[in-house]
Coordinates of C-alpha atoms in Angstrom, one line a residue:
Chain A
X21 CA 0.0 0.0 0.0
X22 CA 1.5 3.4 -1.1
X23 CA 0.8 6.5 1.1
X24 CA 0.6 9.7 -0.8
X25 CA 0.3 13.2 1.3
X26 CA -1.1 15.5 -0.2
X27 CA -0.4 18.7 1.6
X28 CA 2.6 17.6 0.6
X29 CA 2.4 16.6 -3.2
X30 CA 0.1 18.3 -4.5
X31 CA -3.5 17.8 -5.8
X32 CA -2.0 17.0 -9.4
X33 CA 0.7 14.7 -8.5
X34 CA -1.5 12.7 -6.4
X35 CA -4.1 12.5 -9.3
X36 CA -1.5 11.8 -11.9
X37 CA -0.3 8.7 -9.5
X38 CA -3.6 7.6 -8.9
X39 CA -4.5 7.7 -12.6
X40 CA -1.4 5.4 -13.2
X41 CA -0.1 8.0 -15.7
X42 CA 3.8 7.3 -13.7
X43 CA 3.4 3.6 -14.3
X44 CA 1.8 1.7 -11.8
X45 CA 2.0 -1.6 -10.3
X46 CA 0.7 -0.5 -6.9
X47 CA -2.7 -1.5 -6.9
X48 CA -3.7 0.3 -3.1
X49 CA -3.1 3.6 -2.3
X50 CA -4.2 5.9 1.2
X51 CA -4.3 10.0 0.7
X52 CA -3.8 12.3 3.6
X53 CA -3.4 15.4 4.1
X54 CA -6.8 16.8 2.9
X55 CA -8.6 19.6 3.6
X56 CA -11.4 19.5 1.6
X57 CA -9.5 19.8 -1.9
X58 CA -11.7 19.7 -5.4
X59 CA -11.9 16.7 -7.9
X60 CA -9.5 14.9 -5.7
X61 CA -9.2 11.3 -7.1
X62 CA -11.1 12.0 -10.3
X63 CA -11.1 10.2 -13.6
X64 CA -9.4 6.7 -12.0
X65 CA -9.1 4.3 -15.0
X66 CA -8.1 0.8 -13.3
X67 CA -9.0 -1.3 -10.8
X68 CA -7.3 -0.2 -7.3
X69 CA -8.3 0.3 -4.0
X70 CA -7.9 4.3 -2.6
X71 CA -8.7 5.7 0.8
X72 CA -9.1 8.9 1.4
X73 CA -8.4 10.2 4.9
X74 CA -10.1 13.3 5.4
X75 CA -13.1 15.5 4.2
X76 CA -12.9 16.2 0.3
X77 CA -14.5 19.0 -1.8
X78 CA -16.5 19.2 -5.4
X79 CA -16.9 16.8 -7.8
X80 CA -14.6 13.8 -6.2
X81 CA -13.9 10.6 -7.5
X82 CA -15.4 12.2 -10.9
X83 CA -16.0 10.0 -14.0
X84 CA -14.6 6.7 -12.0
X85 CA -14.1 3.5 -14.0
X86 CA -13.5 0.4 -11.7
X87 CA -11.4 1.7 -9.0
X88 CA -13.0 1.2 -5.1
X89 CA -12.9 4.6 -3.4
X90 CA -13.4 5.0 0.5
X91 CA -13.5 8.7 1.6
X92 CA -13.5 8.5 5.9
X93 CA -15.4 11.9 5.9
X94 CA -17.6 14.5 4.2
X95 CA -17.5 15.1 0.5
X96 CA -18.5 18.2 -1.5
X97 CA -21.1 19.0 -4.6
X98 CA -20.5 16.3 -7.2
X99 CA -19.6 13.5 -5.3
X100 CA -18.6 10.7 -8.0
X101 CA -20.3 12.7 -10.5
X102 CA -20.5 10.8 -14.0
X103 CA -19.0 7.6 -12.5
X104 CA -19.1 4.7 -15.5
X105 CA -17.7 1.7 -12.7
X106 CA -16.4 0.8 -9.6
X107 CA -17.4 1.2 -5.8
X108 CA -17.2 5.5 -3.8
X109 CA -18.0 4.8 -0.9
X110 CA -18.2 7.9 1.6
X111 CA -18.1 7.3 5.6
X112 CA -19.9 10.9 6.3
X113 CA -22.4 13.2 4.4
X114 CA -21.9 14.0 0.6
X115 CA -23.2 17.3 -0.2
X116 CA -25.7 18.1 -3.2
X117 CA -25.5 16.3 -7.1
X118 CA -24.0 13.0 -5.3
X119 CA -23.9 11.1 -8.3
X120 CA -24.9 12.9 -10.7
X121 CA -25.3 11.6 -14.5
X122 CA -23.2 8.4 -13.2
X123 CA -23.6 5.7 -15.5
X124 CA -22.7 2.7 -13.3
X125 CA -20.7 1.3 -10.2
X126 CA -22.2 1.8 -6.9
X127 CA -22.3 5.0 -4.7
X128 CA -22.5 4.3 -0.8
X129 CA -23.6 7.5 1.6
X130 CA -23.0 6.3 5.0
X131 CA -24.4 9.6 6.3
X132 CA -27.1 11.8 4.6
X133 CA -27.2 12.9 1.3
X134 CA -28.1 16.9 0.3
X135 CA -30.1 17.9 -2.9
X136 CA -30.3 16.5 -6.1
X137 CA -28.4 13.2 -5.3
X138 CA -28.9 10.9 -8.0
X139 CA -29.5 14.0 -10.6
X140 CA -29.6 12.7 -14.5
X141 CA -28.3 9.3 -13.2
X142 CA -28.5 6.8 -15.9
X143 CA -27.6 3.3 -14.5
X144 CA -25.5 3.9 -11.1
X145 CA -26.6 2.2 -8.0
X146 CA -26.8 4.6 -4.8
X147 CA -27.1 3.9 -1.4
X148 CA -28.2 6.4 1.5
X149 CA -27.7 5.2 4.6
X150 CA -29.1 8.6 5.9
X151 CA -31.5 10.5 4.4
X152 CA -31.4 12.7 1.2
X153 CA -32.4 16.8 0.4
X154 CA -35.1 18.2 -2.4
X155 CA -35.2 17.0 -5.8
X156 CA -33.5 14.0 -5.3
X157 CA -33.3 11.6 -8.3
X158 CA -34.4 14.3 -10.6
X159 CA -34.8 13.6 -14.3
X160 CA -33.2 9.9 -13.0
X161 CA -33.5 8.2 -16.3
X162 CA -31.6 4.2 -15.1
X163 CA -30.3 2.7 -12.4
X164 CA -31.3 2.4 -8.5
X165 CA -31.5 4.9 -5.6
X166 CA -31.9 3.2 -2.2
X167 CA -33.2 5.7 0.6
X168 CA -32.4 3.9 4.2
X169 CA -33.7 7.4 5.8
X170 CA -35.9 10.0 4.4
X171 CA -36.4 12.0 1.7
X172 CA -36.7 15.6 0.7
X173 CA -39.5 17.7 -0.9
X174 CA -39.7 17.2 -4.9
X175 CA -38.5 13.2 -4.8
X176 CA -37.9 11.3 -8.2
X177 CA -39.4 14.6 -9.9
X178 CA -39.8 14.3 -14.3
X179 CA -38.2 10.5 -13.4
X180 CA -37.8 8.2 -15.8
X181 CA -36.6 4.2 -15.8
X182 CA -34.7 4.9 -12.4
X183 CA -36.5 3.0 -9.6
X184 CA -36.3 4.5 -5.9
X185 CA -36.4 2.2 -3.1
X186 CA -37.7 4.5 0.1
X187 CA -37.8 3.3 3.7
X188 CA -38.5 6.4 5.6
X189 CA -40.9 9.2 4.6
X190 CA -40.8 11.6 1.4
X191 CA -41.8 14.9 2.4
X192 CA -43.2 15.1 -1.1
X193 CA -43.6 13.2 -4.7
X194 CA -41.8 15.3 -8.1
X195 CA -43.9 15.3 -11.0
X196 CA -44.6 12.3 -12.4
X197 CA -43.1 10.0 -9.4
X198 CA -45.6 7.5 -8.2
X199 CA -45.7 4.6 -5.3
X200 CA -45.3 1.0 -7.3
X201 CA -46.2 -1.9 -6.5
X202 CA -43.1 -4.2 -4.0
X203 CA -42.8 -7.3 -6.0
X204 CA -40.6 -9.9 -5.2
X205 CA -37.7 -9.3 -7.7
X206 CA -37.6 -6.0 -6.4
X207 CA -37.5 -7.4 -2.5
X208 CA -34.4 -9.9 -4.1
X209 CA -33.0 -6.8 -6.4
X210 CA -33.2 -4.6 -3.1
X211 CA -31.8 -7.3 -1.0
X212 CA -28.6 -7.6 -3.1
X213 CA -28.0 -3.7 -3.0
X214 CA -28.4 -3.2 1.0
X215 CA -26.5 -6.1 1.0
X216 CA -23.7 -4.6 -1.4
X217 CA -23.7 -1.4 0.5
X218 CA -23.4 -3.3 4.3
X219 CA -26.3 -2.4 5.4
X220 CA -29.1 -4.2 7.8
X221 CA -31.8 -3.1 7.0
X222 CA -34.7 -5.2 5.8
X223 CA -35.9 -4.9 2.6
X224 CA -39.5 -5.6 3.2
X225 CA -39.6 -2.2 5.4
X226 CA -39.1 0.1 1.9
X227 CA -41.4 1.1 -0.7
X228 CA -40.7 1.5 -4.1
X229 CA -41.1 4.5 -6.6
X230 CA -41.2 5.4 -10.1
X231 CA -42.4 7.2 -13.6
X232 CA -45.7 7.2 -13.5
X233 CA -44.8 7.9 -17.4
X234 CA -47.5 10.6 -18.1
X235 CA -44.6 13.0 -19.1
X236 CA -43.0 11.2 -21.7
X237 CA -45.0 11.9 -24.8
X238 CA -47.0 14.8 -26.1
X239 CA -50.5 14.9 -25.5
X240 CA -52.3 15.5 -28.5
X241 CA -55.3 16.7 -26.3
X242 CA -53.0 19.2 -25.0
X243 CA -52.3 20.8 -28.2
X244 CA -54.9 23.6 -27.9
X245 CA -53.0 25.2 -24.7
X246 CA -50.3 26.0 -27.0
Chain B
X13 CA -19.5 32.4 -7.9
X14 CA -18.7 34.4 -5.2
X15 CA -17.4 32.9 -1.8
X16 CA -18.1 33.5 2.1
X17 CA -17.0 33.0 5.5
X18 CA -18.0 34.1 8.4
X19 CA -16.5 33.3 12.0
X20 CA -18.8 34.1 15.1
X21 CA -16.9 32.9 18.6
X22 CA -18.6 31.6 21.4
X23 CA -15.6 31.7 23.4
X24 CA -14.6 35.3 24.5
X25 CA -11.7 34.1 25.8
X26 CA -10.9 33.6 21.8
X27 CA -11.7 37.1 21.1
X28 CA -7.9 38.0 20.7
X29 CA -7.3 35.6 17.7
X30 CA -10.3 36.5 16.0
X31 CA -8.4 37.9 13.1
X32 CA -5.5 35.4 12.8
X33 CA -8.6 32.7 12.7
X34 CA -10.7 34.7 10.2
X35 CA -7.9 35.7 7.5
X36 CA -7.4 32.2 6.2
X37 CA -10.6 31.2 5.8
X38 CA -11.6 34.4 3.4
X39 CA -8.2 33.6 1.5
X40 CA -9.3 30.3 1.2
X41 CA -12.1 31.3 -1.3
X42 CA -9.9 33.5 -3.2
X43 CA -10.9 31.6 -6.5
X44 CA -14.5 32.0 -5.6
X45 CA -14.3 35.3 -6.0
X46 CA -11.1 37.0 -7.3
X47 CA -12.1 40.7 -7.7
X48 CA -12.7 42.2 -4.7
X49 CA -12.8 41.2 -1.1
X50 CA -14.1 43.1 2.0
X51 CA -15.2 42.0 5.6
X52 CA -17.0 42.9 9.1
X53 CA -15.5 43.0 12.3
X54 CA -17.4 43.0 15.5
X55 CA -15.4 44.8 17.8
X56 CA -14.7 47.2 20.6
X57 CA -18.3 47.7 21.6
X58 CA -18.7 50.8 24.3
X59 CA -21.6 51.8 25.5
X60 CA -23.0 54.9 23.7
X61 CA -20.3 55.0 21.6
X62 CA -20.9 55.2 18.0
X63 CA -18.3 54.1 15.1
X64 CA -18.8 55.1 11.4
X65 CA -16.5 53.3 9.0
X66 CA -15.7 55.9 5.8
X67 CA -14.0 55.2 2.3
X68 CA -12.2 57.7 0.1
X69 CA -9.6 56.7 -2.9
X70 CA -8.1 59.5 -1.6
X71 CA -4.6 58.6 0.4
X72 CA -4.3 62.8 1.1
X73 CA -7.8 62.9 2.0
X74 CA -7.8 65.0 5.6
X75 CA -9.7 62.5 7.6
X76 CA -8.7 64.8 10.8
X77 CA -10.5 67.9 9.6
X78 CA -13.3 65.8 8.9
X79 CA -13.6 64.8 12.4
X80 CA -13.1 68.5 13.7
X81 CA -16.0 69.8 11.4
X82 CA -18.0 66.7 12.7
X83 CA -16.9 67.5 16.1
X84 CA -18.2 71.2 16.0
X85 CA -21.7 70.6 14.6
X86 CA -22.4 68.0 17.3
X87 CA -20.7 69.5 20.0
X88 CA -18.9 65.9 21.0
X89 CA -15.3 64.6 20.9
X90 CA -14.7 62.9 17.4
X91 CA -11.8 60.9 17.5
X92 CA -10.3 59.2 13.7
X93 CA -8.6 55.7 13.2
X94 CA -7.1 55.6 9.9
X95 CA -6.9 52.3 8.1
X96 CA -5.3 52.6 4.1
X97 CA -8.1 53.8 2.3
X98 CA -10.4 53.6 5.2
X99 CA -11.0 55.5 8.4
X100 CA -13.2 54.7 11.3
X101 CA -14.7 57.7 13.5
X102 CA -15.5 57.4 17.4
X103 CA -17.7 59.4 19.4
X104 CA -19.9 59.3 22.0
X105 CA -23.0 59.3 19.5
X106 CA -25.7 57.6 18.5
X107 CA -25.0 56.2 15.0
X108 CA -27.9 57.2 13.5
X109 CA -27.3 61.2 14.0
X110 CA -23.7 60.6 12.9
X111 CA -24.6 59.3 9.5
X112 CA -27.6 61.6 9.1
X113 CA -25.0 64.3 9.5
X114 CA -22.3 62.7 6.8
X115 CA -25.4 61.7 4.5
X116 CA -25.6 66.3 4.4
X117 CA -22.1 66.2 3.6
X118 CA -21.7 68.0 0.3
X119 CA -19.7 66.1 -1.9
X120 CA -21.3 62.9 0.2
X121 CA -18.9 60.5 1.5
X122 CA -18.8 56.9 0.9
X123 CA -20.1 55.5 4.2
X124 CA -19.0 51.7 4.5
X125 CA -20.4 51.3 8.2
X126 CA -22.2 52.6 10.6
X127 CA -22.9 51.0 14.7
X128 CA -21.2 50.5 17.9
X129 CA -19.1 47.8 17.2
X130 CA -19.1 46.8 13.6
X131 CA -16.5 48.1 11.3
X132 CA -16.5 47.2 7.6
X133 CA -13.6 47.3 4.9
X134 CA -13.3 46.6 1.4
X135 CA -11.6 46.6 -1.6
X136 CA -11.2 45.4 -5.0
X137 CA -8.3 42.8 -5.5
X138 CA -7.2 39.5 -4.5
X139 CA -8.4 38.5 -0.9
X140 CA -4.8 38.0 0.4
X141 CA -4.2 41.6 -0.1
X142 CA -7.3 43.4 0.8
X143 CA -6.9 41.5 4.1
X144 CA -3.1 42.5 4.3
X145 CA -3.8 46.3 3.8
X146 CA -6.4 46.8 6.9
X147 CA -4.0 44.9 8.5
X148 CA -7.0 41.9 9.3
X149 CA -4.8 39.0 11.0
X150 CA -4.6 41.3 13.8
X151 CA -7.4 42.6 14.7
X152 CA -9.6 40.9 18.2
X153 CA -13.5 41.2 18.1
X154 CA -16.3 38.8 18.7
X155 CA -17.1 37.6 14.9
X156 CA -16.0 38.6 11.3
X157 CA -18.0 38.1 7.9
X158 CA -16.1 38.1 4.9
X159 CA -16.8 37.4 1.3
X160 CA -14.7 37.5 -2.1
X161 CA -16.2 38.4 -5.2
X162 CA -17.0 37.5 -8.7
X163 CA -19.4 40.4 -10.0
X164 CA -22.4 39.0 -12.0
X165 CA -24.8 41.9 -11.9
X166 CA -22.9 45.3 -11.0
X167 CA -19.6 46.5 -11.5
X168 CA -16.4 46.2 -9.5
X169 CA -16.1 48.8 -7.4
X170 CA -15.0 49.2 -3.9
X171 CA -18.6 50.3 -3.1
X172 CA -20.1 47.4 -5.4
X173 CA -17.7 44.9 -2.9
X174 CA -19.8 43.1 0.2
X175 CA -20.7 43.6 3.1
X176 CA -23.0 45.4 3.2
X177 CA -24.1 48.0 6.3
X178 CA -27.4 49.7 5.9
X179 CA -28.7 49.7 9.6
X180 CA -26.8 50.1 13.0
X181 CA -24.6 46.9 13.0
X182 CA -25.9 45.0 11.0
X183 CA -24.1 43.4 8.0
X184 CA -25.0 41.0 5.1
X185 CA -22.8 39.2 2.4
X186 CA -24.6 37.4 0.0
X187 CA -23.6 34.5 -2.5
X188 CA -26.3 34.3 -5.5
X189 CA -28.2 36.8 -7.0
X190 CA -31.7 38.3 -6.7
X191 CA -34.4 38.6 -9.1
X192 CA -36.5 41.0 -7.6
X193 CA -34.3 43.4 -6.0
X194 CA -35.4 46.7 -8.0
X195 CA -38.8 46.4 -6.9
X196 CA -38.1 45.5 -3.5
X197 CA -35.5 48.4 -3.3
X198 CA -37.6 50.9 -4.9
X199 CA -40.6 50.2 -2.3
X200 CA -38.1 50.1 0.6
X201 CA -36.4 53.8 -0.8
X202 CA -40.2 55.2 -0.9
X203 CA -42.1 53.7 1.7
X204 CA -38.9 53.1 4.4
X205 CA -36.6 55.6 4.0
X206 CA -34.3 53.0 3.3
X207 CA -30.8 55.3 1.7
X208 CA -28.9 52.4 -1.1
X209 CA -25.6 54.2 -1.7
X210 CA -25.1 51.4 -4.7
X211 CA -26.6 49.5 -7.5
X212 CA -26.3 45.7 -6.0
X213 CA -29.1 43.7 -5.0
X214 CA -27.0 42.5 -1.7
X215 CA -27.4 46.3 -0.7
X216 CA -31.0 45.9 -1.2
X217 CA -31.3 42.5 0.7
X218 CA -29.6 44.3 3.9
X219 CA -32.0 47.1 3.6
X220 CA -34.7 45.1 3.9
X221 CA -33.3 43.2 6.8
X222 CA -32.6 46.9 8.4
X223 CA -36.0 47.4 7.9
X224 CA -37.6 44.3 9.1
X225 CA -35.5 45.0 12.6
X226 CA -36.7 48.6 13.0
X227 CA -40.2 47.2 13.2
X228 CA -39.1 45.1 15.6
X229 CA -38.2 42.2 14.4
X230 CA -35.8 39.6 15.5
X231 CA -33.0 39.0 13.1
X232 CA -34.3 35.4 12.9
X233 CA -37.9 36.6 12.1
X234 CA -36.4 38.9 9.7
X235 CA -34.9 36.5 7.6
X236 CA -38.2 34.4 8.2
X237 CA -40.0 37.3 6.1
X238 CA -37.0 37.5 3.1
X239 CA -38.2 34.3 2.0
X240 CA -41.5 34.9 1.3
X241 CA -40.2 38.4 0.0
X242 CA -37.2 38.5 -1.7
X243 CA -36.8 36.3 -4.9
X244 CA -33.8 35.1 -6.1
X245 CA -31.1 32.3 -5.4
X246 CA -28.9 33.2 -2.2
X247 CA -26.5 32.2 0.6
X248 CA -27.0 35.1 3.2
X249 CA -24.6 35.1 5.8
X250 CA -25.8 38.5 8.6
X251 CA -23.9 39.4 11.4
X252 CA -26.0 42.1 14.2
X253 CA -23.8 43.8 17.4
X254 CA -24.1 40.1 19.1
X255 CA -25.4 37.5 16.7
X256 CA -25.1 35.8 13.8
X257 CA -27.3 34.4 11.4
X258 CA -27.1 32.2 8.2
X259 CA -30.1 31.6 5.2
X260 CA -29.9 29.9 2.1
X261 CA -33.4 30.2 -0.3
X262 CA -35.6 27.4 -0.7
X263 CA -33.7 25.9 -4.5
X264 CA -30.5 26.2 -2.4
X265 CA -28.2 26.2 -5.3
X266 CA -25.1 28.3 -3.5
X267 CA -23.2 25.9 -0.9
X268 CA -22.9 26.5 2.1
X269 CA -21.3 24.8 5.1
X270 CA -21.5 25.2 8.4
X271 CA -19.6 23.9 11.7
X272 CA -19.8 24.4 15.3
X273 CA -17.8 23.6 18.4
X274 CA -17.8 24.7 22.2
X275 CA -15.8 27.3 21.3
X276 CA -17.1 28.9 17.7
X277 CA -19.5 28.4 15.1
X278 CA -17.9 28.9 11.5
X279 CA -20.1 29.5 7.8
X280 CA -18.5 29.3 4.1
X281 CA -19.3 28.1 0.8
X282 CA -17.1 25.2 1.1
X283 CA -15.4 23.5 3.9
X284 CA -11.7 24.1 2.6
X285 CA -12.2 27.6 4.4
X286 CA -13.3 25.9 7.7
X287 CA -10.6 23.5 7.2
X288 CA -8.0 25.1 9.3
X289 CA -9.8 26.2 12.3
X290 CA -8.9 24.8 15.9
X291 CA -10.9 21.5 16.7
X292 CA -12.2 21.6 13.7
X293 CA -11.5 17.5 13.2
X294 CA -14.2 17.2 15.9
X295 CA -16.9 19.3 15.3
X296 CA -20.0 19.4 14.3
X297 CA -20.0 19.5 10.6
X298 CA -23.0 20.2 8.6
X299 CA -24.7 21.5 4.9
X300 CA -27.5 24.0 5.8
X301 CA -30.9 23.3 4.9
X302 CA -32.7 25.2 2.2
X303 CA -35.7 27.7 3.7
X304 CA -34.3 27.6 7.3
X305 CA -32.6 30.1 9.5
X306 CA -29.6 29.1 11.7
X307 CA -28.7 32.0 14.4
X308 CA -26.3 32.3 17.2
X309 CA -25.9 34.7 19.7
X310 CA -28.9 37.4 20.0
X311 CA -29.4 37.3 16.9

């Protein structure tokens, strides 16, 4: 296991290391030395293990493919924003846009989440241990987003495929978001994500969301408002 | 963009390090806001003793006449503190009837602050050096609001630079931008008496505040009332003589960050400003919700 400070380095050198851009047969790497730095172990290409000890800023562990990120504290706007693979997995709170646009891997809040997690996602799995803020899931057109504690005002609002799994309350439904139906591949596909994320909790206390799909095409009875 | 950071201690025995506490954090969100960089300092509060915080690009300007002639009208002892472009004036006052009397002033005078304990300085130019020129690292008070700029809707001027002071102590700094500000403004110019000495809609957000507290309002109930009645997207962080008080609108698109321990509460748009700050590894560390108000103190 390498140790890179980065007080020390540098947020470039320690990006261009973890990137394997110097040649790397290290596969596990711990950061320290962070005070809450921006894009701090974005666009990781290759399967290794990083740990980062301390709070980090925006847009962290951006764009990841395949590497396992562990952040043992807070993370900023952005967190793992447009990630394609992998496992972030943050110990505290990650602030708004956790996961936006992310494409796949899986995403583990062990705190809360702020606004707009899930934003745009289109096939990412996320986990909230805690609970998440307004508008979360908004426009979410694949994957899952599993709610452990409650959820904001304006949940899964103008959704599409994305399917929220919700064990506490939502403050309110988005457009367009409706309560489904708990069927048992959804109890087995739920299952398998709490189980993923280490967490306890059972699935048969959540309740599922989606589209409700009334936004998707142009009403032709609508065409006199315009 | 625009950064923040504000510093309110709990601790008076802290009070001496206010400064050396304070003047990283606002450096830390120099690239939030390059332009210009001003902050409040809560300080030095006597009973019946009023402070008025002047600017003029002048470095001749004869900030000692001034006094005199102040002196004279009002039949009190003006003292004058002169601080690079700046220049705080003491008396045993109220506030109010020293601005009224710099508002006659003929050419008018660039009033930055007005109370009994806040003072308020600012500049255009990196953070680092705004802070280095009042000489900031060393200054003791009970809490300090900063805020470094990137101008969206008004120019960059000193005067255009946050906070802004448009009641007795109080002070805003705002990170967003306001949608309704010229009407709000206009009916608070008419109807309040409200005097805006600039074009920016911050000015016009701490003259409502002003205001809502001279109908007696709480600072807390004040804010309450800006979201139903200013419109925008904000991060408002306020500081009054002994409180402190943080707002972000209900879409909450500006970050903001807050932590608290025994000994101070800290507020800025990211936690890389808080990052330094003593204990900070084991406080409380938190994201503000949209639509609520957090105060300390009696604010």
């Amino acid at each position: 296991m390498e140790k890179l400070d980065l007080a020390e380095l540098g947020l470039r050198a320690v990006n261009r290391r973890l990137q394997g851009r110097e040649g790397a047969e290290e596969t596990a790497f711990e950061v320290t030395g962070l005070k809450g730095e921006h894009a701090v172990a974005a666009g990781l290409m290759s399967p290794i293990s990083v740990t980062l000890k301390g709070h980090v800023g925006y847009y962290c562990a951006g764009m990841n493919k395949q590497a396992e990120i562990v952040i043992e504290g807070n993370a900023g706007v952005g967190l793992a924003e447009n990630m394609m693979s992998g496992t972030v997995r943050v110990k505290g709170d990650a602030s708004q846009s956790a996961g936006a646009t992310a494409h796949g891997g899986l995403l583990v809040i062990d705190g809360n989440a702020s606004a707009r997690c899930g934003i745009s996602m289109k096939g990412v799995d996320i986990v909230v241990k805690g609970s998440v803020g307004h508008n979360s899931a908004f426009m979410a057109q694949a994957g899952r987003l599993v709610i452990c504690g409650d959820a904001d005002d304006g949940l899964g609002d103008s959704i599409y495929e994305a399917r929220i799994y919700l064990k506490g309350e939502a403050r309110g439904l988005g457009a367009d978001c409706v309560e489904k139906e708990m069927r048992a591949e959804h109890l087995e596909e739920l299952a398998g994500l709490l189980a993923a994320a280490g967490s306890d909790a059972d699935p048969k206390d959540f309740r599922r969301y989606g589209s409700a799909r009334q936004l998707y095409n142009f009403k032709v009875d609508n065409v006199d408002a315009y | 963009m625009c950064g923040i950071a504000g510093l309110y201690l709990k601790n008076p025995e802290r009070y001496g390090e206010l400064g050396r506490l304070f003047c990283p954090m606002l450096e830390e969100m120099s690239d939030r806001g390059p332009d210009s960089a001003g902050f409040a300092v809560y300080r030095g509060a006597e009973e019946a003793a009023a402070k008025i915080t002047l600017y003029d690009p002048d470095p001749a300007f004869d900030w000692q006449a001034l006094a005199e002639a102040m002196s004279a009208d009002m039949g009190v002892p003006v003292s004058v503190e002169r601080l690079s472009t700046h220049a705080v004036l003491h008396a045993k006052a109220d506030p109010a009837e020293m601005r009224a009397w710099l508002e006659r002033r003929d050419p008018p005078l660039r009033i930055m602050s007005a109370g009994r304990s806040l003072e308020i300085f600012k500049e255009i130019g990196l953070p680092r050096d705004v802070l280095e020129r009042f000489g900031a690292a060393q200054m003791s008070g009970s809490h300090a609001i900063g805020h470094t700029r990137m101008a969206t809707e008004s120019a960059v001027t000193t005067q255009g630079a946050h906070p802004f002071n448009t009641g007795d102590d109080l002070c805003l700094v705002h990170n967003g931008s306001l949608s309704n500000h010229h009407k709000v403004g206009d009916w608070l110019t008419r109807q309040a008496g409200i005097v805006f000495q600039t074009e920016n809609d911050s000015e016009v957000a701490a003259g409502y505040l002003t205001w809502r507290l001279r109908e007696g309002a709480s600072i807390a109930e004040a804010l309450e009332a800006a979201l139903s009645d200013l419109d925008g997207f904000y991060t408002f962080a306020v500081g009054t003589k002994d409180g402190f008080a943080v707002l972000r609108d209900p879409i909450a698109c500006k970050p903001a960050v807050l932590a608290e321990t025994d000994d101070w509460v800290a507020m800025a748009s990211e936690y890389r400003s808080l990052a330094g700050l003593p204990g900070v590894e084991k406080a409380k560390v938190w994201e503000p919700k949209p639509a609520t108000v957090y105060s300390w103190g009696a604010a």
